[in-house]
mmCIF file of C-alpha atoms in Angstrom:
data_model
loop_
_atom_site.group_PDB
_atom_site.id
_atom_site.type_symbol
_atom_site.label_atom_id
_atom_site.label_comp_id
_atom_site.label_asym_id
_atom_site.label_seq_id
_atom_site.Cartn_x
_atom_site.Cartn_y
_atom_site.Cartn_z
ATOM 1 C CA UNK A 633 103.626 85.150 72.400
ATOM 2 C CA UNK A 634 103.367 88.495 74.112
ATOM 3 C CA UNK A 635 106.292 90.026 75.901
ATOM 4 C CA UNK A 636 105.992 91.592 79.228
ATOM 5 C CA UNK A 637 109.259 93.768 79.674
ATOM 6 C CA UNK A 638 109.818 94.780 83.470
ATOM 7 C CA UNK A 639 111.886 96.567 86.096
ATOM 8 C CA UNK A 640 111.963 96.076 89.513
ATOM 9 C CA UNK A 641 114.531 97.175 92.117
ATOM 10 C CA UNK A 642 114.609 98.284 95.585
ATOM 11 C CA UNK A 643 114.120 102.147 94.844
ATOM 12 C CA UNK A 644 111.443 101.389 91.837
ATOM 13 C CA UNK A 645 109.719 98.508 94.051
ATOM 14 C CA UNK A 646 108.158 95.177 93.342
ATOM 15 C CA UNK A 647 104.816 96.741 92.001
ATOM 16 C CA UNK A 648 105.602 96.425 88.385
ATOM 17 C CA UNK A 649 106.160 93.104 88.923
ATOM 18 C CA UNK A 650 103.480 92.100 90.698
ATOM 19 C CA UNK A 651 101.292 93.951 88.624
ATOM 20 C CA UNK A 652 102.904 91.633 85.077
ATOM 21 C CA UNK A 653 102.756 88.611 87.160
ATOM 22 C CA UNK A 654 99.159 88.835 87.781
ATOM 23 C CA UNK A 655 98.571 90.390 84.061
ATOM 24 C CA UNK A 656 100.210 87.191 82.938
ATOM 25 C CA UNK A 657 98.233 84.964 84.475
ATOM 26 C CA UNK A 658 94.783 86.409 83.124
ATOM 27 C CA UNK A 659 96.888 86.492 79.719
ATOM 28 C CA UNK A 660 97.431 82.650 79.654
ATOM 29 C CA UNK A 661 93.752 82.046 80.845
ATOM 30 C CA UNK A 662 92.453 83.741 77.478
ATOM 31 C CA UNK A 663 95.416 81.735 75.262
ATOM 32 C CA UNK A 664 97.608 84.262 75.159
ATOM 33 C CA UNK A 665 101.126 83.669 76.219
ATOM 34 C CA UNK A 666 103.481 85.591 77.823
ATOM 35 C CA UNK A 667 107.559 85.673 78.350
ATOM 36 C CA UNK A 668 108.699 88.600 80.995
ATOM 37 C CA UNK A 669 111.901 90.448 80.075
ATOM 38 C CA UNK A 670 113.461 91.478 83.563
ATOM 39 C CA UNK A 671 116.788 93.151 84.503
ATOM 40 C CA UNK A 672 118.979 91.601 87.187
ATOM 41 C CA UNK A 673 117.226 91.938 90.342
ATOM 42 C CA UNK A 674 117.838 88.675 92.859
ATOM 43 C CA UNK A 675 114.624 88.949 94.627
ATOM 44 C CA UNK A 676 112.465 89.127 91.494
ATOM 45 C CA UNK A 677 113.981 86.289 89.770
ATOM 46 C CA UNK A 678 113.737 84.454 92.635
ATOM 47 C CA UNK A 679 109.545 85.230 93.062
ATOM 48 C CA UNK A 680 109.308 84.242 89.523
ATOM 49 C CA UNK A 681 110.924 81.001 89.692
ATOM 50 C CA UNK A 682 109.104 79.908 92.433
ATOM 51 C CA UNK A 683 105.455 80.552 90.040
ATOM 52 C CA UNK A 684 106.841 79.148 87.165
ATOM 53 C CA UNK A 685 106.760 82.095 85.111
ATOM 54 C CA UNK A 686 108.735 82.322 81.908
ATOM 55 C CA UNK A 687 111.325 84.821 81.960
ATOM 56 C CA UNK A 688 114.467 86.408 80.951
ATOM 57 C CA UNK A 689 117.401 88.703 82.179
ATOM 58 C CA UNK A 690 118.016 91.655 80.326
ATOM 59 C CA UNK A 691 119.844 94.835 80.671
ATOM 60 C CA UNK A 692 117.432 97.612 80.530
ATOM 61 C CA UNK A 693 120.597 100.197 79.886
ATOM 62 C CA UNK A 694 121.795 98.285 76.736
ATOM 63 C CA UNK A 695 122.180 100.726 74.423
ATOM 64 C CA UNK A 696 121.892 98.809 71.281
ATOM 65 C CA UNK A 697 118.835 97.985 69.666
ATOM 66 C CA UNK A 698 118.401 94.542 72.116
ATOM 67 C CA UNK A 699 114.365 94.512 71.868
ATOM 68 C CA UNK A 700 114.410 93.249 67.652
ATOM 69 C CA UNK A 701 116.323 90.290 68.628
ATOM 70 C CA UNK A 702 113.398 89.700 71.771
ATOM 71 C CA UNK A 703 111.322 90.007 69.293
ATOM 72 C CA UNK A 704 111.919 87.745 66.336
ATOM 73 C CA UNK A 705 113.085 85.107 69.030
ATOM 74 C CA UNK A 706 110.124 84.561 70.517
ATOM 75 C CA UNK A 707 107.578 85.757 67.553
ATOM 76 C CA UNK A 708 105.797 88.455 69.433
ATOM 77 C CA UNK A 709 102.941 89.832 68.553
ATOM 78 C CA UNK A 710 102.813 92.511 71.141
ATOM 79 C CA UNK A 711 105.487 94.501 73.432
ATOM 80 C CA UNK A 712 104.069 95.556 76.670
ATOM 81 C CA UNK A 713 106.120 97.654 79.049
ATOM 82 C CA UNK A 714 105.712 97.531 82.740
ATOM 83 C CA UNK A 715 108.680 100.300 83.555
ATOM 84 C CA UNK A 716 107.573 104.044 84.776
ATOM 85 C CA UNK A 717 109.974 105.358 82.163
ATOM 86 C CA UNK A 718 111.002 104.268 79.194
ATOM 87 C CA UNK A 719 112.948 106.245 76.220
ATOM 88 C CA UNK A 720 111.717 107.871 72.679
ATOM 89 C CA UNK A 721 114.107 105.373 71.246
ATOM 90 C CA UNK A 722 112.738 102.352 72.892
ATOM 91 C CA UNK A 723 109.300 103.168 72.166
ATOM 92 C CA UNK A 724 110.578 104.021 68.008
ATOM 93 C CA UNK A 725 112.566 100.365 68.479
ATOM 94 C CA UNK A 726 108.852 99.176 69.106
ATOM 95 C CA UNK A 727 106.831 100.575 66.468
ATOM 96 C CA UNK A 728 109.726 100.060 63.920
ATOM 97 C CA UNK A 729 109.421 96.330 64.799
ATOM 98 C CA UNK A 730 105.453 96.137 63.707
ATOM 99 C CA UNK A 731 103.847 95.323 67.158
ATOM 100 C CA UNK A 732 101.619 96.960 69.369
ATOM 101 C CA UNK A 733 103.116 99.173 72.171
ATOM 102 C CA UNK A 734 101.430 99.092 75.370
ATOM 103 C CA UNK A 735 102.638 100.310 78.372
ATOM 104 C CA UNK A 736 101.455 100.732 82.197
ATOM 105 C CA UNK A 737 101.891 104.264 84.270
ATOM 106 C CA UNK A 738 104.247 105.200 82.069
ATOM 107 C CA UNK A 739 106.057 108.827 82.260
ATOM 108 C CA UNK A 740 108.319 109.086 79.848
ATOM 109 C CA UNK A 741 108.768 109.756 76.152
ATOM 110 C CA UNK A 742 108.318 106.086 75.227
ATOM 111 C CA UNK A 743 104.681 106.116 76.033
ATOM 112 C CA UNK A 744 103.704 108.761 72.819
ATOM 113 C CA UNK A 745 104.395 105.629 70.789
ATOM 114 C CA UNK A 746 102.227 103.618 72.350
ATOM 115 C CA UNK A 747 99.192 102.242 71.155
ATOM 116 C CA UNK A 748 97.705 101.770 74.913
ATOM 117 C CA UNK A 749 98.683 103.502 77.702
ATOM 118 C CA UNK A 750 97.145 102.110 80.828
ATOM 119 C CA UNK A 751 97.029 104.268 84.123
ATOM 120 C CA UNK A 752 94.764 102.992 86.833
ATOM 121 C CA UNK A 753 95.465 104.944 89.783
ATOM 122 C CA UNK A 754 95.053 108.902 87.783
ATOM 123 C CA UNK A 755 91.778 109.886 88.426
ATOM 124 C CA UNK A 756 92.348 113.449 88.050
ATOM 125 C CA UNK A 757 95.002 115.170 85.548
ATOM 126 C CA UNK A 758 95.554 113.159 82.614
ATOM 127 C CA UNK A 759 97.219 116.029 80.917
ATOM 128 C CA UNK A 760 100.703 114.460 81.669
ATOM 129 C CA UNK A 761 99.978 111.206 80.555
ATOM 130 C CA UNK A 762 100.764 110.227 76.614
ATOM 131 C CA UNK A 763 99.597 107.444 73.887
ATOM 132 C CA UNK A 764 97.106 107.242 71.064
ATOM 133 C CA UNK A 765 94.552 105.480 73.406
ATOM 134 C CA UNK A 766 94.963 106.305 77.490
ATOM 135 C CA UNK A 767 93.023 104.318 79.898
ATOM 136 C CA UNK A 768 92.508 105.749 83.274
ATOM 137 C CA UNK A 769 90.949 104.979 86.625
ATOM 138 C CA UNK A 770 90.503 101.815 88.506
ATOM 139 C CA UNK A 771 88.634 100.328 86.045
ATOM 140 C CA UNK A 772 91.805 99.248 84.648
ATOM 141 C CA UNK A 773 93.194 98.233 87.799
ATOM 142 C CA UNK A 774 94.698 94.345 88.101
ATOM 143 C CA UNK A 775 94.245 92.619 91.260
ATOM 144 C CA UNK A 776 95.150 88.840 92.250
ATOM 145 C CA UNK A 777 92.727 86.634 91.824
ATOM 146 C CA UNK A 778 93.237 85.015 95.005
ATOM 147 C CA UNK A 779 91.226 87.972 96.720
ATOM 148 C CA UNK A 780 87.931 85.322 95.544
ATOM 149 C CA UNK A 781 88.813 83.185 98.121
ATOM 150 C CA UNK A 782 89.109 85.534 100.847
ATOM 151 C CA UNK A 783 86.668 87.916 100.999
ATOM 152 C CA UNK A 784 84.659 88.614 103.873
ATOM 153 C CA UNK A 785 82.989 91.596 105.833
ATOM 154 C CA UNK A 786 84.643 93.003 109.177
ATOM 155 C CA UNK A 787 82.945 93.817 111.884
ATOM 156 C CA UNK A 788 85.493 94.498 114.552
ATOM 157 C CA UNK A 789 88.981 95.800 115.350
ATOM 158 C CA UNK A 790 91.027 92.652 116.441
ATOM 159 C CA UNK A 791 93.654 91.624 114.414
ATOM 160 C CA UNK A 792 95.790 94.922 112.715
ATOM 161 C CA UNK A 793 98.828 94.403 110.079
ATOM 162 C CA UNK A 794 101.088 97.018 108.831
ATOM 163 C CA UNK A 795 102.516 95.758 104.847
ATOM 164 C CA UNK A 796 104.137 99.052 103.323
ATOM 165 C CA UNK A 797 105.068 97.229 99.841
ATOM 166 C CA UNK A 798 107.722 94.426 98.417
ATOM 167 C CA UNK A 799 110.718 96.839 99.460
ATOM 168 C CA UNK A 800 109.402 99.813 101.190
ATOM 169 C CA UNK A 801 111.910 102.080 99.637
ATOM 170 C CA UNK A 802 111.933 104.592 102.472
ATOM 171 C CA UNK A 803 111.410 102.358 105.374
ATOM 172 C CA UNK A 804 108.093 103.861 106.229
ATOM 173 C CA UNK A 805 107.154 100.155 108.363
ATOM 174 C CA UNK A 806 110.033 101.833 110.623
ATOM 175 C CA UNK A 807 108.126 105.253 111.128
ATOM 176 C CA UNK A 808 104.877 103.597 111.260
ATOM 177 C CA UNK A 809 105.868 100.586 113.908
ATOM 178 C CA UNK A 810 107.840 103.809 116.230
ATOM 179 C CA UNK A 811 104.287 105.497 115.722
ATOM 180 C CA UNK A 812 102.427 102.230 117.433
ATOM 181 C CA UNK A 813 104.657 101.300 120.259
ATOM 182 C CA UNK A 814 103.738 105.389 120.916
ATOM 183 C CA UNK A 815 99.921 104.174 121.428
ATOM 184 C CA UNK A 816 100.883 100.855 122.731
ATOM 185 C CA UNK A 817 98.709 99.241 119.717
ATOM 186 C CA UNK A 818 99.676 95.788 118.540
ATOM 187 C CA UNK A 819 100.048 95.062 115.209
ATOM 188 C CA UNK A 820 101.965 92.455 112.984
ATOM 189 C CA UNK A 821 104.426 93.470 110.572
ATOM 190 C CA UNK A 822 104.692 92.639 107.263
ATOM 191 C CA UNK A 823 107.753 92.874 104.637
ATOM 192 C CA UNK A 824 108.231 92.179 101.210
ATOM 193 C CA UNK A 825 110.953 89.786 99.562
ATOM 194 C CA UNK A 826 113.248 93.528 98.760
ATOM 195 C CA UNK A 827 112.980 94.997 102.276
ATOM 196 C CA UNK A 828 116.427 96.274 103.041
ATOM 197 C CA UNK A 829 115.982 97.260 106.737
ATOM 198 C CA UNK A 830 115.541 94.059 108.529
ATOM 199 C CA UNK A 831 118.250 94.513 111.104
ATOM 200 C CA UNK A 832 116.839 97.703 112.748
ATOM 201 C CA UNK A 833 113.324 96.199 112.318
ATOM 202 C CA UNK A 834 114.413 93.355 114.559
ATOM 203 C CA UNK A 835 115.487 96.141 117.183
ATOM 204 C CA UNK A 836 112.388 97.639 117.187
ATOM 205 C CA UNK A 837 109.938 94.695 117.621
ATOM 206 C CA UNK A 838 109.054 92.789 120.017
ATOM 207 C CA UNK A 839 106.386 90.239 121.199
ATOM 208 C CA UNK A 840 103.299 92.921 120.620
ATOM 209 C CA UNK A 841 104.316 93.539 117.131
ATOM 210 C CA UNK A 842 105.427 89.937 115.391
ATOM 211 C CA UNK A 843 107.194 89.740 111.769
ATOM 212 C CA UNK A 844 105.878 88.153 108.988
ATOM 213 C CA UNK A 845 109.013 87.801 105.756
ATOM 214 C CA UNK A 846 107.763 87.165 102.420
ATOM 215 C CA UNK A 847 104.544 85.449 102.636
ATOM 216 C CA UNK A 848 103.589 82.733 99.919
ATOM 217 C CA UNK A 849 100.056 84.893 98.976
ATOM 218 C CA UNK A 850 99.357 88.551 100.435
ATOM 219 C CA UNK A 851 95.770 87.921 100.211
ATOM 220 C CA UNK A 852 96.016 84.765 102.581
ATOM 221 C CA UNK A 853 97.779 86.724 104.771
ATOM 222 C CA UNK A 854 95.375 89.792 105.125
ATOM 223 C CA UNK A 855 92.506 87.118 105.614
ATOM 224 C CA UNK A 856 93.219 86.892 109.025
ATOM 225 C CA UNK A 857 93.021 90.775 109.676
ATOM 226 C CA UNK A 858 90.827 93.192 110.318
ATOM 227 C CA UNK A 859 92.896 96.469 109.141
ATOM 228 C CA UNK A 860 95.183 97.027 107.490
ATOM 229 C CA UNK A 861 98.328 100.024 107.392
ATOM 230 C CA UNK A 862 99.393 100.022 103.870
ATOM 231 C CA UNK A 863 100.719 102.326 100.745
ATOM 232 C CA UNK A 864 99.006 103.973 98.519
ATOM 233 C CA UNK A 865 99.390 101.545 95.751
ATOM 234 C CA UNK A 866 97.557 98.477 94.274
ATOM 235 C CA UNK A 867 97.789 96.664 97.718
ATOM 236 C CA UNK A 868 94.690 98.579 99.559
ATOM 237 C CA UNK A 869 92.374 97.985 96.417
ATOM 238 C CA UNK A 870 93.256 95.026 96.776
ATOM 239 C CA UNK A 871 92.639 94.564 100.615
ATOM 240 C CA UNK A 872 89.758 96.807 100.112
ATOM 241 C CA UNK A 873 88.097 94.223 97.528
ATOM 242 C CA UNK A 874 88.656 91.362 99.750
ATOM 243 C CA UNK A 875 86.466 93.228 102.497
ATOM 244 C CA UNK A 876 89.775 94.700 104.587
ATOM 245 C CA UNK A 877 89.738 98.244 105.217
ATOM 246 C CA UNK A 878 93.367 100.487 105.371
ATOM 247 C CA UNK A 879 94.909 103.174 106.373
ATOM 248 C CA UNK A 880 96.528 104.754 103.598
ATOM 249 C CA UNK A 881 99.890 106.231 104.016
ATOM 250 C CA UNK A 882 101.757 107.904 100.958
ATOM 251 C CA UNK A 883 104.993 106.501 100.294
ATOM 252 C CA UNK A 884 105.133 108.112 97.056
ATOM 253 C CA UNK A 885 103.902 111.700 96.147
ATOM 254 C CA UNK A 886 101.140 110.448 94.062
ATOM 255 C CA UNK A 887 100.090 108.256 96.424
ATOM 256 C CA UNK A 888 98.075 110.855 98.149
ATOM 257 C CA UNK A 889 95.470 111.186 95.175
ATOM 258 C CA UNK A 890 94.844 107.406 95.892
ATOM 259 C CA UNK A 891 94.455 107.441 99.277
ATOM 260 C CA UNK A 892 92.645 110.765 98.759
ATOM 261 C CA UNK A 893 90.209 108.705 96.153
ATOM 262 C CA UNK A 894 89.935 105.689 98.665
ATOM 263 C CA UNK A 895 88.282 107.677 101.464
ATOM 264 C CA UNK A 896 86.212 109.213 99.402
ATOM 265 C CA UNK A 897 84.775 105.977 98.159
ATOM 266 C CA UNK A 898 84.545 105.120 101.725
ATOM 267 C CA UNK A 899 86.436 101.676 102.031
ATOM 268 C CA UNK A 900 89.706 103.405 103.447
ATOM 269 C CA UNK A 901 90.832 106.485 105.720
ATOM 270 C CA UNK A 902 93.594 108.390 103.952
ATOM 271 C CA UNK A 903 96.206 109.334 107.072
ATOM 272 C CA UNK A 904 99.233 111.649 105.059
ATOM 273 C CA UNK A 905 102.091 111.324 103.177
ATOM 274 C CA UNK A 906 104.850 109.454 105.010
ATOM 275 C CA UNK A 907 106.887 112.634 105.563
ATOM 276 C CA UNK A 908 103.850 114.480 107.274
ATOM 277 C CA UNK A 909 102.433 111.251 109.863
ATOM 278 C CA UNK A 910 102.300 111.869 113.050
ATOM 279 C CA UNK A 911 100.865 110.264 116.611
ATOM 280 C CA UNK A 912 97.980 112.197 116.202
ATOM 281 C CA UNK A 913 97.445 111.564 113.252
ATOM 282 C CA UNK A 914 97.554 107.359 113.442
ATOM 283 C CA UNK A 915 95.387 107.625 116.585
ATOM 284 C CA UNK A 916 92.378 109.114 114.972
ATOM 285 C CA UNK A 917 92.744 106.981 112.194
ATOM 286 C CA UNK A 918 92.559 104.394 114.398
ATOM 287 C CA UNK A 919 89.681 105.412 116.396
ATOM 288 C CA UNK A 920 87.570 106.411 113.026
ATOM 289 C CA UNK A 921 88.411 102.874 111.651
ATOM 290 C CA UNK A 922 87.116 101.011 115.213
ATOM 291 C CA UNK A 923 83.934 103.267 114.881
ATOM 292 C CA UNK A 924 83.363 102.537 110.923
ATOM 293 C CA UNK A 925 85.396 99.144 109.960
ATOM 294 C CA UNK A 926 82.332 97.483 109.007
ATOM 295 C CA UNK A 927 80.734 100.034 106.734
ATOM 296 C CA UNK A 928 84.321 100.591 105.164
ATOM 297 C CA UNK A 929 84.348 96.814 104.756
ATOM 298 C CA UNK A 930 80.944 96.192 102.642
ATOM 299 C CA UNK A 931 82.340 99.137 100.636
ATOM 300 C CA UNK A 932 84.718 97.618 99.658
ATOM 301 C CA UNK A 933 83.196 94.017 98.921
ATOM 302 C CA UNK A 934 81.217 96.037 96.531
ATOM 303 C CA UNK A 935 84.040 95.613 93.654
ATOM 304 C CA UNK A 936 84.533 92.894 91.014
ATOM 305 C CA UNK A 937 88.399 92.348 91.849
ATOM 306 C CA UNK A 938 88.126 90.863 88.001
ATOM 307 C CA UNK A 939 86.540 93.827 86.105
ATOM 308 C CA UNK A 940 89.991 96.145 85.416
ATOM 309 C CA UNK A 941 91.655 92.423 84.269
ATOM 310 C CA UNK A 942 89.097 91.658 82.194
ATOM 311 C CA UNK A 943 88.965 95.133 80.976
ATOM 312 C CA UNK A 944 92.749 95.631 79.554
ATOM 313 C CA UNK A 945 92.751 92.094 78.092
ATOM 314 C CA UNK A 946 89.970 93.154 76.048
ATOM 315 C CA UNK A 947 91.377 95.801 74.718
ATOM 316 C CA UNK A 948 95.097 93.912 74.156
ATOM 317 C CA UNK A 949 92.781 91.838 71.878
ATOM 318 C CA UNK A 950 91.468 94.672 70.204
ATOM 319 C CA UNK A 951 95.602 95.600 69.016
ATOM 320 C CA UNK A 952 96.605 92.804 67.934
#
């Protein structure tokens, strides 16, 4: 048994969760099972029931040495931390137990004590990051595997959807729906299971720009569109595999190195960081992405949405 030990919230996001859920998934495939270790948050537990994942609630600020017990309960041979931020004393706990250490994007002191430290989305500065073996780049990046049955090339601008993450901590769909009833450009609007601003959403729609609340599959959803406005996360690599180009807005500040990286690769226009968009802005990258969606497309058909999966399983093998 391997233990997947995450935290989600509304200011955090659902990404670490979707990110173990999918990890999980590949894990069982190659006969290697997982349990997830989750604090209290209602919206994950409930996404986790509905797929049948094993899982447990824990309290993340427990200052007692809680992960031993995890671990002789459920005979693990691994620990594998899906957090941001975890302590020196968590990451000691770990090693003291006996069992690899591997952790995801993680930025604090825990992560010197692990044995893999996986962190998809640097490309640049790895200088911050810490471990005895670091793994950067997308490479290592996990998508669904439901992105095989969707992908296709686009070839016009029809059908556009705005998804700004599971709970879109700053309310960025807000900004970015004001920003299109500016142009007068349709669009349907996504939100995660943790988005907390539904009421002044439902002000500012109307019939050109239809909701769409916690969809069964993201990547069924998308299939129907031709571009997408997302973060700068895992969800336009994924889009970008399944043939659907974005337009990258930062929620977070190191979101703009991904966006940054996507145009560059040419499968995505990067349009600012939240704080910084503007009219102008979302009009040209509108107008570029009418004039280029089917180059950006192929682009980004050219990935294996399987290769960073396969990749950090591999090496998970290699630990234990």
């Amino acid at each position: 048994m391997l233990i997947l030990c995450v935290e989600a919230s509304h200011r955090k996001g659902l990404g670490h969760l979707f990110r173990a859920m999918t990890l999980c998934r590949h894990l069982e495939v190659e006969n290697l099972p997982c349990h997830l270790l989750i604090n209290h948050h209602p919206p994950s537990l409930r996404l986790l029931t509905e797929r049948g994942i094993r899982h447990s609630v824990i309290d993340l600020d427990d200052p007692s040495p809680w992960e031993r017990d995890w671990i002789d309960r459920l005979g693990a041979r691994a620990w594998i931390d899906d957090r941001h931020d975890t302590s020196e004393a968590h990451g000691l706990r770990i090693a003291a137990a006996g069992i690899p250490l591997v952790t995801f994007d993680d930025r604090g002191p825990g992560a010197a004590h692990a044995d893999l430290h996986f962190a998809p989305l640097v490309f640049n500065d790895r200088t911050r990051l810490r471990g005895r073996k670091i793994f950067t780049g997308p490479e290592f990046l996990i998508l669904t595997p439901e992105i095989h049955d969707q992908r296709r090339p686009r070839k016009q601008l029809q059908q556009l959807i705005v998804s700004l993450g599971g709970s879109d901590t700053y309310g960025v769909t807000l900004k970015v729906l004001r920003l299109l009833r500016e142009l007068d450009q349709p669009a349907t609007i996504h939100t995660g299971p943790a988005f907390a601003h539904r009421n002044e959403l439902q002000r500012l729609a109307d019939r050109p720009w239809p909701i769409l609340e916690q969809v069964d599959s993201l990547a069924a959803t998308f299939a129907g569109f031709d571009l997408a406005i997302t973060g700068g996360g895992v969800t336009p690599f994924e889009a970008n595999a399944a043939g659907l180009p974005c337009l990258v807005v930062a929620n977070e500040d190191f979101e703009v190195e991904v966006g940054e990286y996507l145009q560059q690769r040419g499968s995505s226009l990067f349009l600012a960081h939240h704080e910084q968009l503007s009219v102008r802005q979302l009009r040209l990258g509108l107008d570029i992405a009418q004039q280029t969606l089917e180059t950006m497309s192929r682009r980004g058909l050219r990935q294996n949405p399987d290769r960073g999966a396969m990749n950090i399983v591999r090496e998970i093998r290699h630990v234990l």
